[in-house]
Short mmCIF file of C-alpha atoms in Angstrom, two decimals:
data_model
loop_
_atom_site.label_atom_id
_atom_site.label_comp_id
_atom_site.label_asym_id
_atom_site.label_seq_id
_atom_site.Cartn_x
_atom_site.Cartn_y
_atom_site.Cartn_z
CA UNK T 17 0.00 0.00 0.00
CA UNK T 18 0.87 3.64 -0.14
CA UNK T 19 2.93 5.06 2.73
CA UNK T 20 0.90 7.64 4.63
CA UNK T 21 2.90 10.59 5.98
CA UNK T 22 3.51 10.18 9.69
CA UNK T 23 1.25 12.40 11.73
CA UNK T 24 3.42 14.85 13.68
CA UNK T 25 2.32 15.59 17.25
CA UNK T 26 0.50 18.88 17.87
CA UNK T 27 3.05 20.92 19.77
CA UNK T 28 3.51 24.13 21.72
CA UNK T 29 7.08 25.43 21.49
CA UNK T 30 8.43 27.94 24.03
CA UNK T 31 11.92 29.34 23.55
CA UNK T 32 13.70 31.05 26.44
CA UNK T 33 16.26 32.98 24.36
CA UNK T 34 18.14 34.72 27.22
CA UNK T 35 18.70 31.33 28.88
CA UNK T 36 20.10 29.91 25.64
CA UNK T 37 22.28 32.99 25.17
CA UNK T 38 24.10 32.33 28.46
CA UNK T 39 25.47 29.03 27.11
CA UNK T 40 26.04 30.37 23.59
CA UNK T 41 28.07 33.36 24.75
CA UNK T 42 29.95 31.66 27.58
CA UNK T 43 31.32 28.41 26.16
CA UNK T 44 29.48 27.16 23.15
CA UNK T 45 31.70 28.39 20.37
CA UNK T 46 29.09 28.29 17.62
CA UNK T 47 25.98 30.19 16.68
CA UNK T 48 22.50 28.75 16.18
CA UNK T 49 20.88 29.36 12.80
CA UNK T 50 17.29 30.03 13.86
CA UNK T 51 15.93 29.25 10.42
CA UNK T 52 17.55 25.78 10.55
CA UNK T 53 16.29 25.40 14.11
CA UNK T 54 12.69 26.16 13.04
CA UNK T 55 12.99 23.72 10.11
CA UNK T 56 14.24 20.98 12.44
CA UNK T 57 11.34 21.62 14.83
CA UNK T 58 8.81 21.52 11.98
CA UNK T 59 10.26 18.20 10.78
CA UNK T 60 9.59 16.73 14.24
CA UNK T 61 6.45 18.52 15.41
CA UNK T 62 3.31 20.18 14.13
CA UNK T 63 3.80 23.61 15.72
CA UNK T 64 0.43 24.89 16.88
CA UNK T 65 1.98 27.55 19.14
CA UNK T 66 5.59 28.67 18.71
CA UNK T 67 6.86 31.53 20.84
CA UNK T 68 10.27 33.11 21.20
CA UNK T 69 10.84 35.07 24.45
CA UNK T 70 13.64 37.58 24.59
CA UNK T 71 14.76 40.66 26.44
CA UNK T 72 16.28 43.67 24.81
CA UNK T 73 19.81 44.39 25.98
CA UNK T 74 21.09 47.79 26.97
CA UNK T 75 24.26 49.40 25.66
CA UNK T 76 26.95 49.55 28.34
CA UNK T 77 29.68 52.06 29.11
CA UNK T 78 33.29 50.84 29.55
CA UNK T 79 32.76 50.61 33.33
CA UNK T 80 29.77 48.29 32.89
CA UNK T 81 27.11 50.89 33.69
CA UNK T 82 24.18 51.30 31.33
CA UNK T 83 24.35 54.08 28.74
CA UNK T 84 21.41 56.45 28.96
CA UNK T 85 19.90 59.04 26.64
CA UNK T 86 19.34 62.69 27.56
CA UNK T 87 16.05 61.70 29.27
CA UNK T 88 17.98 59.17 31.43
CA UNK T 89 16.33 56.23 29.65
CA UNK T 90 18.54 53.16 29.05
CA UNK T 91 19.74 52.90 25.43
CA UNK T 92 18.73 49.61 23.80
CA UNK T 93 21.29 47.66 21.72
CA UNK T 94 20.41 48.05 18.03
CA UNK T 95 22.39 44.91 17.21
CA UNK T 96 20.26 42.77 19.53
CA UNK T 97 17.08 44.47 18.29
CA UNK T 98 17.98 43.43 14.72
CA UNK T 99 18.39 39.80 15.81
CA UNK T 100 15.02 39.85 17.58
CA UNK T 101 13.35 41.59 14.61
CA UNK T 102 14.61 38.87 12.24
CA UNK T 103 13.13 35.97 14.22
CA UNK T 104 9.52 36.01 12.90
CA UNK T 105 10.68 36.01 9.28
CA UNK T 106 13.33 33.33 9.84
CA UNK T 107 11.22 31.03 12.01
CA UNK T 108 7.55 31.97 11.88
CA UNK T 109 7.68 32.08 15.70
CA UNK T 110 5.81 34.77 17.58
CA UNK T 111 8.20 37.07 19.45
CA UNK T 112 7.53 38.20 23.01
CA UNK T 113 10.12 40.87 23.73
CA UNK T 114 10.47 42.95 26.89
CA UNK T 115 12.89 45.50 28.21
CA UNK T 116 14.76 44.17 31.23
CA UNK T 117 14.18 45.73 34.63
CA UNK T 118 17.04 47.90 35.86
CA UNK T 119 17.73 47.39 39.56
CA UNK T 120 18.84 50.19 41.89
CA UNK T 121 22.47 49.02 41.65
CA UNK T 122 22.34 49.34 37.85
CA UNK T 123 22.25 45.59 37.08
CA UNK T 124 19.44 44.23 34.93
CA UNK T 125 16.93 41.42 35.41
CA UNK T 126 15.23 39.51 32.60
CA UNK T 127 11.70 38.72 33.62
CA UNK T 128 10.28 36.46 30.95
CA UNK T 129 9.85 33.19 32.84
CA UNK T 130 6.46 34.22 34.16
CA UNK T 131 5.22 35.24 30.69
CA UNK T 132 6.38 31.95 29.22
CA UNK T 133 4.74 29.89 31.99
CA UNK T 134 1.46 31.81 31.80
CA UNK T 135 1.35 31.40 28.01
CA UNK T 136 2.04 27.66 28.20
CA UNK T 137 -0.68 27.24 30.86
CA UNK T 138 -3.09 29.18 28.63
CA UNK T 139 -2.17 27.40 25.38
CA UNK T 140 -1.94 23.80 26.61
CA UNK T 141 -5.42 22.67 25.42
CA UNK T 142 -4.19 23.27 21.83
CA UNK T 143 -1.41 20.68 21.86
CA UNK T 144 -0.16 17.28 23.11
CA UNK T 145 3.58 17.99 23.35
CA UNK T 146 5.34 20.90 25.01
CA UNK T 147 8.78 21.76 23.66
CA UNK T 148 10.73 23.97 26.07
CA UNK T 149 14.02 25.46 24.92
CA UNK T 150 15.68 26.32 28.22
CA UNK T 151 17.84 24.81 30.95
CA UNK T 152 16.11 26.82 33.71
CA UNK T 153 15.00 24.85 36.76
CA UNK T 154 12.34 27.46 37.51
CA UNK T 155 10.25 25.77 34.80
CA UNK T 156 10.17 22.40 36.64
CA UNK T 157 6.83 23.17 38.33
CA UNK T 158 5.31 24.23 34.98
CA UNK T 159 6.49 21.01 33.35
CA UNK T 160 5.15 18.88 36.21
CA UNK T 161 1.77 20.59 35.86
CA UNK T 162 1.74 19.94 32.09
CA UNK T 163 2.68 16.29 32.73
CA UNK T 164 -0.25 16.04 35.17
CA UNK T 165 -2.51 17.14 32.27
CA UNK T 166 -1.21 14.20 30.25
CA UNK T 167 1.15 16.24 28.08
CA UNK T 168 4.50 14.99 26.78
CA UNK T 169 7.45 17.28 27.52
CA UNK T 170 10.60 17.64 25.41
CA UNK T 171 13.38 19.98 26.52
CA UNK T 172 16.08 21.23 24.13
CA UNK T 173 19.12 22.73 25.81
CA UNK T 174 22.85 22.41 26.25
CA UNK T 175 23.11 19.45 28.61
CA UNK T 176 26.18 20.93 30.34
CA UNK T 177 23.95 23.79 31.49
CA UNK T 178 20.86 21.89 32.54
CA UNK T 179 19.57 22.73 36.00
CA UNK T 180 19.42 20.13 38.75
CA UNK T 181 15.58 20.31 38.71
CA UNK T 182 15.25 19.50 35.00
CA UNK T 183 18.00 16.86 35.22
CA UNK T 184 16.01 15.12 37.99
CA UNK T 185 12.84 15.12 35.86
CA UNK T 186 14.86 13.50 33.07
CA UNK T 187 16.36 10.92 35.49
CA UNK T 188 12.82 10.04 36.58
CA UNK T 189 11.95 9.53 32.86
CA UNK T 190 9.25 12.21 33.09
CA UNK T 191 10.70 14.43 30.37
CA UNK T 192 12.97 13.84 27.39
CA UNK T 193 16.01 16.11 27.05
CA UNK T 194 17.72 16.74 23.70
CA UNK T 195 21.26 18.13 23.79
CA UNK T 196 21.67 21.04 21.36
CA UNK T 197 25.41 20.29 21.26
CA UNK T 198 24.61 16.96 19.52
CA UNK T 199 22.41 18.83 17.03
CA UNK T 200 25.22 21.22 16.09
CA UNK T 201 25.68 19.73 12.55
CA UNK T 202 21.99 20.45 11.84
CA UNK T 203 21.81 23.82 13.55
CA UNK T 204 25.09 25.66 13.17
CA UNK T 205 25.00 29.06 11.49
CA UNK T 206 27.51 29.07 8.64
CA UNK T 207 29.06 32.25 7.27
CA UNK T 208 27.99 35.79 8.00
CA UNK T 209 24.51 37.14 8.36
#
């Protein structure tokens, strides 16, 4: 008989870009091609919801303080804004972008985890599989809740960076973790952009 195309699982994908950036900028000496990443995801899943969460970054002075305009507002990095702006076209993912909070001491705090968790808890009736792209242990309670609703959870991250909480869920065979390092041949950005 004729081979029927395999039905891909209906999936909600949630990408924690700042979390990924920590690994990419610290040690991982290669860059992810987001177009290739989206193609890989679409070859494995039927993406019903696909969201990319990121925080703008602020331009810094030599001493590490944040550059400000004449109204004392932090100046946003144009380079990072261009990357964020290119995501929808390259991936078809919806972008949720926020400015980070600036603390009194001048350091910044990305506050996207709550947005991601609220969205996943709102979207979950639409899909059977949740794909989380993050190593952040703060998402363990979200993932446990999704599992309790009968959802399958796949986490894509750099295994060297995975939090203790997510590692334990994997050890208990509750979630499946895919190491982005192993996917480098499929995902690496070649040449300039």
